[in-house]
Amino acid sequence: MRVLMFGWEFPPHISGGLGTACYGLTKALLRHGVDVIFVVPKAFGDEDNEIKILNASDFEINLEEETSIELWKRLKYIQVASKIIPYISPEAYTEEYERLRKEEIKKNDFFKRKYEFSGSYGPNIMYEVSRYALIASAIAATHDFDVIHAHDWLTYPAGIAAKSTSGKPLIVHVHATEFDRSGENINQDVYNIEREGMLKADKVVTVSNYTRSIVINRYGIEPDKVVTVYNGADAFKFHSRPKVDKPYKEKVVTYIGRITFQKGPEYFVETARKLLKYDDNVRFVMAGSGDMFPRIVKLAARYRIGHKIHFTGFLKGPEVEEVLSYSDVYVMPSVSEPFGISPLEALMSNVPIVISKQSGVSEVLKHAIKVDFWDIDAMANAIYGILHYPAISKMFQKYGKAEVDQLKWDNSAYEVKQLYESLLSEYLILK
Amino acid sequence: MRYICFYFQVHQPIRLRTYRFFDIGINHNYYDDYQNQYILRRVADKCYLPMNQLLFELIQEFGQRFKVSFSITGTALEQFERYAPEVIESFKLLAETGSVEFLAETYSHSLASVISKDEFYSQINLHQDKLKSLIGVKPSTAFRNTELIYSDQIGEYVADLGYKVMLAEGAKHILGWKSPHFLYYNVINPELKLLLKDYQLSDDIAFRFSNRQWDQWPLTAEKYVDWLNAIDSKHEVVNLFMDYETFGEHQWKETGIFDFMRALPYRIFSHSDYEFATPTELSELLQPVAPLHVPYPTSWADEERDLTAWLGNELQEDAFNTLYSLRDKVSQTDDPDIYRDWLYLQTSDHFYYMCTKWFSDGDVHKYFNPYGSPYDAYINYMNILSDFIIRIDKKIEEKTSFQELKHTTSDTKTQKTEKSTITSKKKKTTHDVQITSDGDNIKFTKEQIDKLAEEFTPREIAILFKQLSDNTVKSIKNKLNKDLKIKVEKELAKTMRPRKETINKILNKFNDLIK
């Protein structure tokens, strides 16, 4: 069994959870005897050498081949039609749009034999997505494999291209949807790419039932086609540190995550305000950065609780471990969270957690207090309970870590492998 | 002749409302009246009323041959009074047939038996009074404890109150090679007989009846009686103990549960040699075969049949211990509102909601649990307890400051009126009588004990016991005759606040006795 897998990033060069999940899954698939060809837009050469990594940037395209030109024509819509490219300002967009348009005119420029991908989420992301798809088609034509597996929308066009070239079954793996990233103000082009990927796929894998229901309800995908496979938590070893003595008497309530709409940072501030009215013996830490940062700081200032909320900015691994080592409660008030790895790290550090019900991870954890992200009263109440009734912390110390230890990529990979096998047998019957 | 003993447990907790930390100290209403009313009405209409009617009709038909027994918790009775008085009327009708026995139990379906004998006794008394006033019966021979919780120790407590027979769980890993189909007795006090639940046949009705995955589905009266007949004919009794809510609530009417129960007595009378009997009748009809050793408490819950459904994790233990540490203070407040909340908060269901054993019996737990997680249940309960503690402390503070105030005003009064006598009077402090010899070393003669029984009322003995050391109390108690002992125990269970003079008088009398 060999899988052609398309990802956008791969450890150690990652910017979020996607790369980690791809790594965890791939390693575990190898242990289950599944052969994986992992394609990334840009390889750095220092990736795990047990995994066969294909660098899309190394690929050449045969310019004369009719199919390449055909495919490119079909892919063009992705870059040109896109009105708003995510993650960039309007000015940068105008610039980028102009550039793309010119490129369109100078068609031949595009057909240079090699292209060095940035592999990032930069302004020319749409261009890279379609270029990546083109190369995917070439790879599919020249390699031998049984199933195609594409992770998140950036790679769906690649997956579709590989499928149409090879005729092999396609799985798209939904780690997040546009609704998780942007709330209701979605980027329609990204949505379209996601939806096309899901429609063309033979199976859609979601990381939680929460995400599964979004895929079914918001993208209109046939429920039978959508399968939930939970993430593992053991891709990398998390180093929890022993509890430290704090230089102050207050208890510490911690938020770790980007300060963006979907993580619900303002609910955290509202909760802090509510709690501080009744209990002065608490401090709040917000670790992370993001576009809502200025607004959140202002909100804390307006409520006159700035001296009780501490902003640390973005934290790297060891700093996260440190923050957790003096935290008494971890809170994840996400508005929409397909899975959510960070609460698991809190559990590994023996920190009791309060997580929103609108998260995938809440489906797999028993030892967690779950609240609706908008329910400030319930959230404040849960934190109050943990801070005042020590039996809860004792319970978490006893069971929390053990629960995380059960979330193994081996189990996820086993389910994915079963999926491959069933797809493959269907494919062989049809053939 | 073999017997079938049907016992139905009727219980509804008084459910707690969502109580946030910012309610603490401000809001003292702990109960979800809407939910309580809604659930009670629903269960009354789906189960209590139709099933009572069915049993009544069966009794009409078979007369004294068909019998069942019930225990109804105080919290259920209270809610019937409030939301469905016709349920009480229908139980009264059943009581009047003479074919129905009502058993004694704790008022609030509490776990008091595992932590406080005094509280246990006090709740049994309270339950008896409630049952007497509402249904008109006062059970004095048969007892069943919350969730069939039983141990040698608890059995002894129950025997000391004069009960003749008690119900307990009969699961295999408790009984070992013994069969639940015989009468047993308490190992400490052989006067107390034990009836043990046949969990197999009970659960066939209570849990499996509507389960289509079960290879015996559908269960018919014919099949069930075949199973009864298959039991060794030397076995004497089959105890079918279950929640009354099985009929119409856990097993819906549509499953055919009522039809099954209607058909069962006919089939039993026509196709078997079984007769129906109540617990008290069985304690007289049957000879106990052996003592039962149960050193640790057992119950009828879950696979383990122990207390872990209520006291199995840190959350439950913390909530439980915090609650029961308040007992003395609660009685000090002498406040009816506080006492009522004290009773309602003891209901075992609150601890059941905090259970973390999801895996084996998760479904059953989920069915009965209004909380999203044990943590939610615990935090809510502890918030309420926090407020309850504040109220208790406040009440005690008020009382003491009031008493001090009374003291000082009366002092000034005396100063004004009887200036001359003041010095002599002040010397006489409040607790002036001491027991003449060291309490622990008193050896009592038979004459002394007889004299005690003669000259002291049970209430006086109870008051005396409160003043004496535990060892002395024990040595007296063992020599008292049984009737008196029961009376004294009952007195002890009541809240007593005798006046100083009364205590002094009794101590004086006692001193005379042991001279």
JSON list of N, CA, C and O in Angstrom, two decimals, chain B residues 306-352:
[
{"chain": "B", "resi": 306, "resn": "ASP", "atom": "N", "xyz": [-20.68, -1.68, 44.89]},
{"chain": "B", "resi": 306, "resn": "ASP", "atom": "CA", "xyz": [-20.11, -1.09, 46.10]},
{"chain": "B", "resi": 306, "resn": "ASP", "atom": "C", "xyz": [-20.55, 0.37, 46.18]},
{"chain": "B", "resi": 306, "resn": "ASP", "atom": "O", "xyz": [-21.57, 0.74, 45.60]},
{"chain": "B", "resi": 307, "resn": "LEU", "atom": "N", "xyz": [-19.77, 1.20, 46.88]},
{"chain": "B", "resi": 307, "resn": "LEU", "atom": "CA", "xyz": [-20.19, 2.59, 47.05]},
{"chain": "B", "resi": 307, "resn": "LEU", "atom": "C", "xyz": [-19.54, 3.53, 46.04]},
{"chain": "B", "resi": 307, "resn": "LEU", "atom": "O", "xyz": [-19.71, 4.74, 46.12]},
{"chain": "B", "resi": 308, "resn": "THR", "atom": "N", "xyz": [-18.76, 2.97, 45.10]},
{"chain": "B", "resi": 308, "resn": "THR", "atom": "CA", "xyz": [-17.98, 3.85, 44.24]},
{"chain": "B", "resi": 308, "resn": "THR", "atom": "C", "xyz": [-18.82, 4.72, 43.31]},
{"chain": "B", "resi": 308, "resn": "THR", "atom": "O", "xyz": [-18.33, 5.70, 42.77]},
{"chain": "B", "resi": 309, "resn": "ALA", "atom": "N", "xyz": [-20.09, 4.41, 43.14]},
{"chain": "B", "resi": 309, "resn": "ALA", "atom": "CA", "xyz": [-20.93, 5.29, 42.33]},
{"chain": "B", "resi": 309, "resn": "ALA", "atom": "C", "xyz": [-21.14, 6.63, 43.04]},
{"chain": "B", "resi": 309, "resn": "ALA", "atom": "O", "xyz": [-21.38, 7.65, 42.40]},
{"chain": "B", "resi": 310, "resn": "TRP", "atom": "N", "xyz": [-21.05, 6.63, 44.36]},
{"chain": "B", "resi": 310, "resn": "TRP", "atom": "CA", "xyz": [-21.27, 7.86, 45.14]},
{"chain": "B", "resi": 310, "resn": "TRP", "atom": "C", "xyz": [-20.02, 8.37, 45.82]},
{"chain": "B", "resi": 310, "resn": "TRP", "atom": "O", "xyz": [-19.87, 9.56, 46.05]},
{"chain": "B", "resi": 311, "resn": "LEU", "atom": "N", "xyz": [-19.14, 7.44, 46.18]},
{"chain": "B", "resi": 311, "resn": "LEU", "atom": "CA", "xyz": [-17.95, 7.84, 46.93]},
{"chain": "B", "resi": 311, "resn": "LEU", "atom": "C", "xyz": [-16.72, 7.20, 46.32]},
{"chain": "B", "resi": 311, "resn": "LEU", "atom": "O", "xyz": [-15.96, 6.51, 46.99]},
{"chain": "B", "resi": 312, "resn": "GLY", "atom": "N", "xyz": [-16.52, 7.43, 45.03]},
{"chain": "B", "resi": 312, "resn": "GLY", "atom": "CA", "xyz": [-15.44, 6.74, 44.34]},
{"chain": "B", "resi": 312, "resn": "GLY", "atom": "C", "xyz": [-14.31, 7.62, 43.86]},
{"chain": "B", "resi": 312, "resn": "GLY", "atom": "O", "xyz": [-13.33, 7.13, 43.33]},
{"chain": "B", "resi": 313, "resn": "ASN", "atom": "N", "xyz": [-14.45, 8.92, 43.99]},
{"chain": "B", "resi": 313, "resn": "ASN", "atom": "CA", "xyz": [-13.36, 9.78, 43.54]},
{"chain": "B", "resi": 313, "resn": "ASN", "atom": "C", "xyz": [-13.20, 10.98, 44.48]},
{"chain": "B", "resi": 313, "resn": "ASN", "atom": "O", "xyz": [-14.00, 11.18, 45.39]},
{"chain": "B", "resi": 314, "resn": "GLU", "atom": "N", "xyz": [-12.18, 11.78, 44.22]},
{"chain": "B", "resi": 314, "resn": "GLU", "atom": "CA", "xyz": [-11.85, 12.91, 45.09]},
{"chain": "B", "resi": 314, "resn": "GLU", "atom": "C", "xyz": [-12.99, 13.92, 45.18]},
{"chain": "B", "resi": 314, "resn": "GLU", "atom": "O", "xyz": [-13.23, 14.50, 46.23]},
{"chain": "B", "resi": 315, "resn": "LEU", "atom": "N", "xyz": [-13.67, 14.13, 44.05]},
{"chain": "B", "resi": 315, "resn": "LEU", "atom": "CA", "xyz": [-14.75, 15.11, 44.04]},
{"chain": "B", "resi": 315, "resn": "LEU", "atom": "C", "xyz": [-15.85, 14.69, 45.00]},
{"chain": "B", "resi": 315, "resn": "LEU", "atom": "O", "xyz": [-16.33, 15.47, 45.82]},
{"chain": "B", "resi": 316, "resn": "GLN", "atom": "N", "xyz": [-16.23, 13.43, 44.88]},
{"chain": "B", "resi": 316, "resn": "GLN", "atom": "CA", "xyz": [-17.33, 12.93, 45.70]},
{"chain": "B", "resi": 316, "resn": "GLN", "atom": "C", "xyz": [-16.95, 12.92, 47.17]},
{"chain": "B", "resi": 316, "resn": "GLN", "atom": "O", "xyz": [-17.74, 13.32, 48.03]},
{"chain": "B", "resi": 317, "resn": "GLU", "atom": "N", "xyz": [-15.73, 12.48, 47.44]},
{"chain": "B", "resi": 317, "resn": "GLU", "atom": "CA", "xyz": [-15.31, 12.41, 48.83]},
{"chain": "B", "resi": 317, "resn": "GLU", "atom": "C", "xyz": [-15.22, 13.79, 49.47]},
{"chain": "B", "resi": 317, "resn": "GLU", "atom": "O", "xyz": [-15.62, 14.00, 50.61]},
{"chain": "B", "resi": 318, "resn": "ASP", "atom": "N", "xyz": [-14.73, 14.74, 48.70]},
{"chain": "B", "resi": 318, "resn": "ASP", "atom": "CA", "xyz": [-14.62, 16.10, 49.22]},
{"chain": "B", "resi": 318, "resn": "ASP", "atom": "C", "xyz": [-16.01, 16.67, 49.52]},
{"chain": "B", "resi": 318, "resn": "ASP", "atom": "O", "xyz": [-16.27, 17.21, 50.60]},
{"chain": "B", "resi": 319, "resn": "ALA", "atom": "N", "xyz": [-16.91, 16.55, 48.56]},
{"chain": "B", "resi": 319, "resn": "ALA", "atom": "CA", "xyz": [-18.26, 17.08, 48.74]},
{"chain": "B", "resi": 319, "resn": "ALA", "atom": "C", "xyz": [-18.94, 16.40, 49.93]},
{"chain": "B", "resi": 319, "resn": "ALA", "atom": "O", "xyz": [-19.55, 17.06, 50.78]},
{"chain": "B", "resi": 320, "resn": "PHE", "atom": "N", "xyz": [-18.80, 15.10, 50.00]},
{"chain": "B", "resi": 320, "resn": "PHE", "atom": "CA", "xyz": [-19.44, 14.31, 51.04]},
{"chain": "B", "resi": 320, "resn": "PHE", "atom": "C", "xyz": [-18.91, 14.68, 52.43]},
{"chain": "B", "resi": 320, "resn": "PHE", "atom": "O", "xyz": [-19.67, 14.96, 53.35]},
{"chain": "B", "resi": 321, "resn": "ASN", "atom": "N", "xyz": [-17.59, 14.72, 52.54]},
{"chain": "B", "resi": 321, "resn": "ASN", "atom": "CA", "xyz": [-17.01, 15.02, 53.85]},
{"chain": "B", "resi": 321, "resn": "ASN", "atom": "C", "xyz": [-17.29, 16.45, 54.27]},
{"chain": "B", "resi": 321, "resn": "ASN", "atom": "O", "xyz": [-17.53, 16.72, 55.45]},
{"chain": "B", "resi": 322, "resn": "THR", "atom": "N", "xyz": [-17.25, 17.37, 53.32]},
{"chain": "B", "resi": 322, "resn": "THR", "atom": "CA", "xyz": [-17.56, 18.76, 53.65]},
{"chain": "B", "resi": 322, "resn": "THR", "atom": "C", "xyz": [-18.98, 18.85, 54.18]},
{"chain": "B", "resi": 322, "resn": "THR", "atom": "O", "xyz": [-19.25, 19.52, 55.18]},
{"chain": "B", "resi": 323, "resn": "LEU", "atom": "N", "xyz": [-19.89, 18.16, 53.52]},
{"chain": "B", "resi": 323, "resn": "LEU", "atom": "CA", "xyz": [-21.29, 18.20, 53.95]},
{"chain": "B", "resi": 323, "resn": "LEU", "atom": "C", "xyz": [-21.44, 17.66, 55.38]},
{"chain": "B", "resi": 323, "resn": "LEU", "atom": "O", "xyz": [-22.01, 18.32, 56.24]},
{"chain": "B", "resi": 324, "resn": "TYR", "atom": "N", "xyz": [-20.91, 16.46, 55.61]},
{"chain": "B", "resi": 324, "resn": "TYR", "atom": "CA", "xyz": [-21.17, 15.84, 56.91]},
{"chain": "B", "resi": 324, "resn": "TYR", "atom": "C", "xyz": [-20.39, 16.47, 58.06]},
{"chain": "B", "resi": 324, "resn": "TYR", "atom": "O", "xyz": [-20.74, 16.28, 59.22]},
{"chain": "B", "resi": 325, "resn": "SER", "atom": "N", "xyz": [-19.35, 17.24, 57.73]},
{"chain": "B", "resi": 325, "resn": "SER", "atom": "CA", "xyz": [-18.65, 17.96, 58.80]},
{"chain": "B", "resi": 325, "resn": "SER", "atom": "C", "xyz": [-19.55, 19.05, 59.39]},
{"chain": "B", "resi": 325, "resn": "SER", "atom": "O", "xyz": [-19.24, 19.62, 60.43]},
{"chain": "B", "resi": 326, "resn": "LEU", "atom": "N", "xyz": [-20.67, 19.33, 58.73]},
{"chain": "B", "resi": 326, "resn": "LEU", "atom": "CA", "xyz": [-21.54, 20.42, 59.18]},
{"chain": "B", "resi": 326, "resn": "LEU", "atom": "C", "xyz": [-22.61, 19.96, 60.16]},
{"chain": "B", "resi": 326, "resn": "LEU", "atom": "O", "xyz": [-23.37, 20.78, 60.66]},
{"chain": "B", "resi": 327, "resn": "ARG", "atom": "N", "xyz": [-22.69, 18.67, 60.41]},
{"chain": "B", "resi": 327, "resn": "ARG", "atom": "CA", "xyz": [-23.85, 18.16, 61.14]},
{"chain": "B", "resi": 327, "resn": "ARG", "atom": "C", "xyz": [-24.08, 18.86, 62.49]},
{"chain": "B", "resi": 327, "resn": "ARG", "atom": "O", "xyz": [-25.19, 19.29, 62.80]},
{"chain": "B", "resi": 328, "resn": "ASP", "atom": "N", "xyz": [-23.02, 18.96, 63.29]},
{"chain": "B", "resi": 328, "resn": "ASP", "atom": "CA", "xyz": [-23.19, 19.57, 64.62]},
{"chain": "B", "resi": 328, "resn": "ASP", "atom": "C", "xyz": [-23.66, 21.01, 64.51]},
{"chain": "B", "resi": 328, "resn": "ASP", "atom": "O", "xyz": [-24.54, 21.46, 65.22]},
{"chain": "B", "resi": 329, "resn": "LYS", "atom": "N", "xyz": [-23.03, 21.71, 63.59]},
{"chain": "B", "resi": 329, "resn": "LYS", "atom": "CA", "xyz": [-23.39, 23.12, 63.42]},
{"chain": "B", "resi": 329, "resn": "LYS", "atom": "C", "xyz": [-24.84, 23.27, 62.99]},
{"chain": "B", "resi": 329, "resn": "LYS", "atom": "O", "xyz": [-25.54, 24.17, 63.44]},
{"chain": "B", "resi": 330, "resn": "VAL", "atom": "N", "xyz": [-25.27, 22.39, 62.09]},
{"chain": "B", "resi": 330, "resn": "VAL", "atom": "CA", "xyz": [-26.65, 22.47, 61.61]},
{"chain": "B", "resi": 330, "resn": "VAL", "atom": "C", "xyz": [-27.61, 22.35, 62.78]},
{"chain": "B", "resi": 330, "resn": "VAL", "atom": "O", "xyz": [-28.56, 23.12, 62.91]},
{"chain": "B", "resi": 331, "resn": "SER", "atom": "N", "xyz": [-27.35, 21.41, 63.70]},
{"chain": "B", "resi": 331, "resn": "SER", "atom": "CA", "xyz": [-28.29, 21.25, 64.80]},
{"chain": "B", "resi": 331, "resn": "SER", "atom": "C", "xyz": [-28.19, 22.43, 65.77]},
{"chain": "B", "resi": 331, "resn": "SER", "atom": "O", "xyz": [-29.17, 22.79, 66.41]},
{"chain": "B", "resi": 332, "resn": "GLN", "atom": "N", "xyz": [-27.02, 23.04, 65.84]},
{"chain": "B", "resi": 332, "resn": "GLN", "atom": "CA", "xyz": [-26.90, 24.23, 66.70]},
{"chain": "B", "resi": 332, "resn": "GLN", "atom": "C", "xyz": [-27.77, 25.39, 66.22]},
{"chain": "B", "resi": 332, "resn": "GLN", "atom": "O", "xyz": [-28.25, 26.18, 67.02]},
{"chain": "B", "resi": 333, "resn": "THR", "atom": "N", "xyz": [-27.92, 25.50, 64.90]},
{"chain": "B", "resi": 333, "resn": "THR", "atom": "CA", "xyz": [-28.67, 26.65, 64.39]},
{"chain": "B", "resi": 333, "resn": "THR", "atom": "C", "xyz": [-30.14, 26.59, 64.78]},
{"chain": "B", "resi": 333, "resn": "THR", "atom": "O", "xyz": [-30.78, 27.61, 64.96]},
{"chain": "B", "resi": 334, "resn": "ASP", "atom": "N", "xyz": [-30.68, 25.33, 64.88]},
{"chain": "B", "resi": 334, "resn": "ASP", "atom": "CA", "xyz": [-32.08, 25.17, 65.26]},
{"chain": "B", "resi": 334, "resn": "ASP", "atom": "C", "xyz": [-32.98, 25.96, 64.32]},
{"chain": "B", "resi": 334, "resn": "ASP", "atom": "O", "xyz": [-33.94, 26.59, 64.73]},
{"chain": "B", "resi": 335, "resn": "ASP", "atom": "N", "xyz": [-32.64, 25.92, 63.04]},
{"chain": "B", "resi": 335, "resn": "ASP", "atom": "CA", "xyz": [-33.37, 26.74, 62.07]},
{"chain": "B", "resi": 335, "resn": "ASP", "atom": "C", "xyz": [-34.05, 25.82, 61.05]},
{"chain": "B", "resi": 335, "resn": "ASP", "atom": "O", "xyz": [-33.38, 25.00, 60.42]},
{"chain": "B", "resi": 336, "resn": "PRO", "atom": "N", "xyz": [-35.36, 25.90, 60.90]},
{"chain": "B", "resi": 336, "resn": "PRO", "atom": "CA", "xyz": [-36.06, 24.95, 60.03]},
{"chain": "B", "resi": 336, "resn": "PRO", "atom": "C", "xyz": [-35.61, 25.02, 58.56]},
{"chain": "B", "resi": 336, "resn": "PRO", "atom": "O", "xyz": [-35.53, 23.99, 57.89]},
{"chain": "B", "resi": 337, "resn": "ASP", "atom": "N", "xyz": [-35.31, 26.21, 58.06]},
{"chain": "B", "resi": 337, "resn": "ASP", "atom": "CA", "xyz": [-34.86, 26.32, 56.67]},
{"chain": "B", "resi": 337, "resn": "ASP", "atom": "C", "xyz": [-33.53, 25.62, 56.47]},
{"chain": "B", "resi": 337, "resn": "ASP", "atom": "O", "xyz": [-33.33, 24.91, 55.49]},
{"chain": "B", "resi": 338, "resn": "ILE", "atom": "N", "xyz": [-32.63, 25.88, 57.41]},
{"chain": "B", "resi": 338, "resn": "ILE", "atom": "CA", "xyz": [-31.32, 25.24, 57.30]},
{"chain": "B", "resi": 338, "resn": "ILE", "atom": "C", "xyz": [-31.46, 23.74, 57.43]},
{"chain": "B", "resi": 338, "resn": "ILE", "atom": "O", "xyz": [-30.83, 22.97, 56.69]},
{"chain": "B", "resi": 339, "resn": "TYR", "atom": "N", "xyz": [-32.33, 23.28, 58.30]},
{"chain": "B", "resi": 339, "resn": "TYR", "atom": "CA", "xyz": [-32.49, 21.84, 58.47]},
{"chain": "B", "resi": 339, "resn": "TYR", "atom": "C", "xyz": [-33.07, 21.19, 57.21]},
{"chain": "B", "resi": 339, "resn": "TYR", "atom": "O", "xyz": [-32.65, 20.12, 56.80]},
{"chain": "B", "resi": 340, "resn": "ARG", "atom": "N", "xyz": [-33.99, 21.89, 56.58]},
{"chain": "B", "resi": 340, "resn": "ARG", "atom": "CA", "xyz": [-34.58, 21.37, 55.34]},
{"chain": "B", "resi": 340, "resn": "ARG", "atom": "C", "xyz": [-33.50, 21.23, 54.25]},
{"chain": "B", "resi": 340, "resn": "ARG", "atom": "O", "xyz": [-33.37, 20.19, 53.61]},
{"chain": "B", "resi": 341, "resn": "ASP", "atom": "N", "xyz": [-32.70, 22.29, 54.08]},
{"chain": "B", "resi": 341, "resn": "ASP", "atom": "CA", "xyz": [-31.63, 22.22, 53.08]},
{"chain": "B", "resi": 341, "resn": "ASP", "atom": "C", "xyz": [-30.63, 21.12, 53.42]},
{"chain": "B", "resi": 341, "resn": "ASP", "atom": "O", "xyz": [-30.12, 20.44, 52.54]},
{"chain": "B", "resi": 342, "resn": "TRP", "atom": "N", "xyz": [-30.36, 20.99, 54.68]},
{"chain": "B", "resi": 342, "resn": "TRP", "atom": "CA", "xyz": [-29.45, 19.93, 55.16]},
{"chain": "B", "resi": 342, "resn": "TRP", "atom": "C", "xyz": [-29.93, 18.56, 54.69]},
{"chain": "B", "resi": 342, "resn": "TRP", "atom": "O", "xyz": [-29.14, 17.75, 54.21]},
{"chain": "B", "resi": 343, "resn": "LEU", "atom": "N", "xyz": [-31.23, 18.34, 54.78]},
{"chain": "B", "resi": 343, "resn": "LEU", "atom": "CA", "xyz": [-31.79, 17.06, 54.34]},
{"chain": "B", "resi": 343, "resn": "LEU", "atom": "C", "xyz": [-31.69, 16.91, 52.83]},
{"chain": "B", "resi": 343, "resn": "LEU", "atom": "O", "xyz": [-31.23, 15.89, 52.31]},
{"chain": "B", "resi": 344, "resn": "TYR", "atom": "N", "xyz": [-32.10, 17.94, 52.10]},
{"chain": "B", "resi": 344, "resn": "TYR", "atom": "CA", "xyz": [-32.12, 17.85, 50.64]},
{"chain": "B", "resi": 344, "resn": "TYR", "atom": "C", "xyz": [-30.70, 17.67, 50.08]},
{"chain": "B", "resi": 344, "resn": "TYR", "atom": "O", "xyz": [-30.51, 16.99, 49.09]},
{"chain": "B", "resi": 345, "resn": "LEU", "atom": "N", "xyz": [-29.73, 18.31, 50.70]},
{"chain": "B", "resi": 345, "resn": "LEU", "atom": "CA", "xyz": [-28.36, 18.24, 50.18]},
{"chain": "B", "resi": 345, "resn": "LEU", "atom": "C", "xyz": [-27.73, 16.87, 50.41]},
{"chain": "B", "resi": 345, "resn": "LEU", "atom": "O", "xyz": [-26.74, 16.53, 49.80]},
{"chain": "B", "resi": 346, "resn": "GLN", "atom": "N", "xyz": [-28.33, 16.09, 51.31]},
{"chain": "B", "resi": 346, "resn": "GLN", "atom": "CA", "xyz": [-27.77, 14.76, 51.59]},
{"chain": "B", "resi": 346, "resn": "GLN", "atom": "C", "xyz": [-28.17, 13.71, 50.57]},
{"chain": "B", "resi": 346, "resn": "GLN", "atom": "O", "xyz": [-27.60, 12.62, 50.56]},
{"chain": "B", "resi": 347, "resn": "THR", "atom": "N", "xyz": [-29.15, 14.00, 49.76]},
{"chain": "B", "resi": 347, "resn": "THR", "atom": "CA", "xyz": [-29.64, 13.00, 48.81]},
{"chain": "B", "resi": 347, "resn": "THR", "atom": "C", "xyz": [-28.49, 12.44, 47.97]},
{"chain": "B", "resi": 347, "resn": "THR", "atom": "O", "xyz": [-27.68, 13.19, 47.42]},
{"chain": "B", "resi": 348, "resn": "SER", "atom": "N", "xyz": [-28.42, 11.12, 47.91]},
{"chain": "B", "resi": 348, "resn": "SER", "atom": "CA", "xyz": [-27.27, 10.47, 47.28]},
{"chain": "B", "resi": 348, "resn": "SER", "atom": "C", "xyz": [-27.11, 10.83, 45.80]},
{"chain": "B", "resi": 348, "resn": "SER", "atom": "O", "xyz": [-26.00, 10.81, 45.27]},
{"chain": "B", "resi": 349, "resn": "ASP", "atom": "N", "xyz": [-28.21, 11.18, 45.15]},
{"chain": "B", "resi": 349, "resn": "ASP", "atom": "CA", "xyz": [-28.13, 11.51, 43.72]},
{"chain": "B", "resi": 349, "resn": "ASP", "atom": "C", "xyz": [-27.10, 12.60, 43.42]},
{"chain": "B", "resi": 349, "resn": "ASP", "atom": "O", "xyz": [-26.42, 12.57, 42.40]},
{"chain": "B", "resi": 350, "resn": "HIS", "atom": "N", "xyz": [-26.98, 13.58, 44.34]},
{"chain": "B", "resi": 350, "resn": "HIS", "atom": "CA", "xyz": [-26.03, 14.66, 44.09]},
{"chain": "B", "resi": 350, "resn": "HIS", "atom": "C", "xyz": [-24.60, 14.13, 43.95]},
{"chain": "B", "resi": 350, "resn": "HIS", "atom": "O", "xyz": [-23.81, 14.66, 43.19]},
{"chain": "B", "resi": 351, "resn": "PHE", "atom": "N", "xyz": [-24.30, 13.08, 44.70]},
{"chain": "B", "resi": 351, "resn": "PHE", "atom": "CA", "xyz": [-22.95, 12.50, 44.64]},
{"chain": "B", "resi": 351, "resn": "PHE", "atom": "C", "xyz": [-22.80, 11.59, 43.43]},
{"chain": "B", "resi": 351, "resn": "PHE", "atom": "O", "xyz": [-21.74, 11.48, 42.85]},
{"chain": "B", "resi": 352, "resn": "TYR", "atom": "N", "xyz": [-23.91, 10.97, 43.08]},
{"chain": "B", "resi": 352, "resn": "TYR", "atom": "CA", "xyz": [-23.94, 10.10, 41.90]},
{"chain": "B", "resi": 352, "resn": "TYR", "atom": "C", "xyz": [-23.59, 10.90, 40.64]},
{"chain": "B", "resi": 352, "resn": "TYR", "atom": "O", "xyz": [-22.90, 10.43, 39.76]}
]
